[in-house]
Amino acid sequence: MLNESTMADSYTDQPQTFDEFWDFYVSQHLNPACRAMHFIGTTGVIGCVAATPVFPLALAAAPVCGYGFAWFSHMVFEKNRPATFTYPRWSLIADFVMYKKMLFREMNGEVERVKEMMRNQGFEVPGESLVPLESV
């Protein structure tokens, strides 16, 4: 899953496999502030789960922490609908993939790869204009 040999060959906004979903997920997290908020929320989830043996109620706080930061960041920074609403399972998995890629400083490369794929296929990249500079 998600290595060079299994990455999707093209971008789609209606994914059928996790590899296609990953590219879609990345396209929904182009804003670095949004990704940072996801990182904070996921770190909070890990902390809540780790604290559960000592404070059992911490487990109840985990989804609030994770989804709270994520959904807020989509409203404020991305201005899009969280992928969780349409693809809950894949979205949860992808959040941890993104967390790992951010931890190892690989996420910016993923963002640029997906943006290039979207451009090459004629999809609008949020935050970019498709109008050629010569015509402006």
Short mmCIF file of C-alpha atoms in Angstrom, two decimals:
data_model
loop_
_atom_site.label_atom_id
_atom_site.label_comp_id
_atom_site.label_asym_id
_atom_site.label_seq_id
_atom_site.Cartn_x
_atom_site.Cartn_y
_atom_site.Cartn_z
CA MET A 1 0.00 0.00 0.00
CA LEU A 2 1.31 3.42 -1.00
CA ASN A 3 4.71 2.67 -2.36
CA GLU A 4 6.14 3.69 -5.71
CA SER A 5 4.85 0.56 -7.47
CA THR A 6 1.25 0.84 -6.23
CA MET A 7 0.60 4.59 -6.42
CA ALA A 8 -2.34 5.51 -8.59
CA ASP A 9 -1.42 6.36 -12.17
CA SER A 10 -3.98 9.13 -12.42
CA TYR A 11 -5.95 11.43 -10.15
CA THR A 12 -9.64 10.87 -9.55
CA ASP A 13 -12.10 12.60 -7.24
CA GLN A 14 -14.15 9.36 -7.08
CA PRO A 15 -11.61 6.84 -5.73
CA GLN A 16 -12.22 3.09 -5.92
CA THR A 17 -9.02 1.90 -4.19
CA PHE A 18 -7.04 3.18 -1.22
CA ASP A 19 -4.19 4.28 -3.50
CA GLU A 20 -6.62 6.41 -5.52
CA PHE A 21 -8.14 7.66 -2.28
CA TRP A 22 -4.71 8.69 -0.98
CA ASP A 23 -4.22 11.07 -3.89
CA PHE A 24 -7.74 12.44 -3.37
CA TYR A 25 -7.03 12.80 0.37
CA VAL A 26 -3.84 14.71 -0.34
CA SER A 27 -5.78 17.00 -2.71
CA GLN A 28 -8.07 17.84 0.19
CA HIS A 29 -5.10 18.78 2.41
CA LEU A 30 -3.09 21.19 0.25
CA ASN A 31 -2.97 23.96 2.84
CA PRO A 32 0.01 23.52 5.21
CA ALA A 33 -1.95 25.02 8.13
CA CYS A 34 -4.64 22.37 7.65
CA ARG A 35 -2.03 19.62 7.67
CA ALA A 36 -0.44 21.11 10.81
CA MET A 37 -3.80 21.09 12.58
CA HIS A 38 -4.28 17.45 11.59
CA PHE A 39 -0.83 16.68 12.99
CA ILE A 40 -1.72 18.37 16.30
CA GLY A 41 -5.04 16.53 16.49
CA THR A 42 -3.50 13.14 15.69
CA THR A 43 -0.77 13.73 18.26
CA GLY A 44 -3.55 14.47 20.75
CA VAL A 45 -5.30 11.22 19.81
CA ILE A 46 -2.10 9.26 20.39
CA GLY A 47 -1.68 11.01 23.75
CA CYS A 48 -5.27 10.23 24.75
CA VAL A 49 -4.88 6.56 23.88
CA ALA A 50 -1.56 6.41 25.76
CA ALA A 51 -3.16 8.00 28.84
CA THR A 52 -6.13 5.61 28.85
CA PRO A 53 -4.62 3.06 31.28
CA VAL A 54 -4.23 5.83 33.88
CA PHE A 55 -7.23 7.99 32.88
CA PRO A 56 -9.85 5.76 31.20
CA LEU A 57 -11.97 8.76 30.14
CA ALA A 58 -9.09 9.93 27.96
CA LEU A 59 -10.23 7.39 25.38
CA ALA A 60 -13.52 9.29 25.03
CA ALA A 61 -11.56 12.49 24.38
CA ALA A 62 -9.53 10.95 21.53
CA PRO A 63 -12.11 11.35 18.74
CA VAL A 64 -13.05 14.82 19.95
CA CYS A 65 -9.42 15.88 19.83
CA GLY A 66 -8.65 14.31 16.46
CA TYR A 67 -11.81 15.27 14.62
CA GLY A 68 -12.06 18.64 16.34
CA PHE A 69 -8.73 19.87 15.03
CA ALA A 70 -9.25 18.25 11.61
CA TRP A 71 -12.76 19.52 10.96
CA PHE A 72 -11.90 23.01 12.21
CA SER A 73 -8.93 23.12 9.82
CA HIS A 74 -11.11 22.13 6.87
CA MET A 75 -13.63 24.87 7.66
CA VAL A 76 -11.03 27.58 8.24
CA PHE A 77 -8.07 26.76 5.98
CA GLU A 78 -9.16 24.39 3.21
CA LYS A 79 -12.78 25.52 2.99
CA ASN A 80 -13.82 22.03 1.91
CA ARG A 81 -15.81 19.13 3.29
CA PRO A 82 -13.73 16.64 5.31
CA ALA A 83 -13.17 13.33 3.49
CA THR A 84 -14.27 11.58 6.69
CA PHE A 85 -17.91 12.26 5.83
CA THR A 86 -17.73 10.30 2.57
CA TYR A 87 -14.88 7.83 3.22
CA PRO A 88 -14.65 7.33 7.02
CA ARG A 89 -12.44 4.22 7.10
CA TRP A 90 -10.01 5.28 4.38
CA SER A 91 -9.87 8.77 5.84
CA LEU A 92 -8.82 7.47 9.26
CA ILE A 93 -6.11 5.31 7.70
CA ALA A 94 -4.94 8.18 5.47
CA ASP A 95 -4.71 10.52 8.47
CA PHE A 96 -2.13 8.22 10.05
CA VAL A 97 -0.30 7.86 6.72
CA MET A 98 -0.17 11.66 6.48
CA TYR A 99 1.00 11.87 10.11
CA LYS A 100 3.88 9.50 9.36
CA LYS A 101 4.79 11.35 6.16
CA MET A 102 4.77 14.66 8.03
CA LEU A 103 6.89 13.18 10.80
CA PHE A 104 9.47 12.03 8.25
CA ARG A 105 9.17 15.24 6.17
CA GLU A 106 7.76 13.46 3.11
CA MET A 107 4.35 15.12 2.93
CA ASN A 108 5.32 18.23 0.95
CA GLY A 109 6.60 15.96 -1.82
CA GLU A 110 3.27 14.12 -1.85
CA VAL A 111 1.40 17.42 -2.10
CA GLU A 112 3.51 18.55 -5.06
CA ARG A 113 3.15 15.15 -6.79
CA VAL A 114 -0.65 15.24 -6.48
CA LYS A 115 -0.88 18.90 -7.57
CA GLU A 116 1.16 18.09 -10.68
CA MET A 117 -1.02 15.05 -11.41
CA MET A 118 -4.15 17.19 -11.05
CA ARG A 119 -2.76 19.91 -13.33
CA ASN A 120 -1.77 17.37 -15.99
CA GLN A 121 -5.30 15.95 -16.03
CA GLY A 122 -7.05 19.32 -16.13
CA PHE A 123 -8.37 19.29 -12.57
CA GLU A 124 -8.50 22.62 -10.78
CA VAL A 125 -5.91 22.81 -8.01
CA PRO A 126 -7.46 24.79 -5.14
CA GLY A 127 -5.60 28.05 -4.64
CA GLU A 128 -4.28 28.11 -8.20
CA SER A 129 -5.78 29.74 -11.23
CA LEU A 130 -6.09 27.78 -14.49
CA VAL A 131 -5.99 31.02 -16.51
CA PRO A 132 -2.68 31.21 -18.41
CA LEU A 133 -0.56 34.16 -17.29
CA GLU A 134 -0.27 35.44 -20.87
CA SER A 135 -4.02 36.09 -21.02
CA VAL A 136 -4.20 38.07 -17.78
#
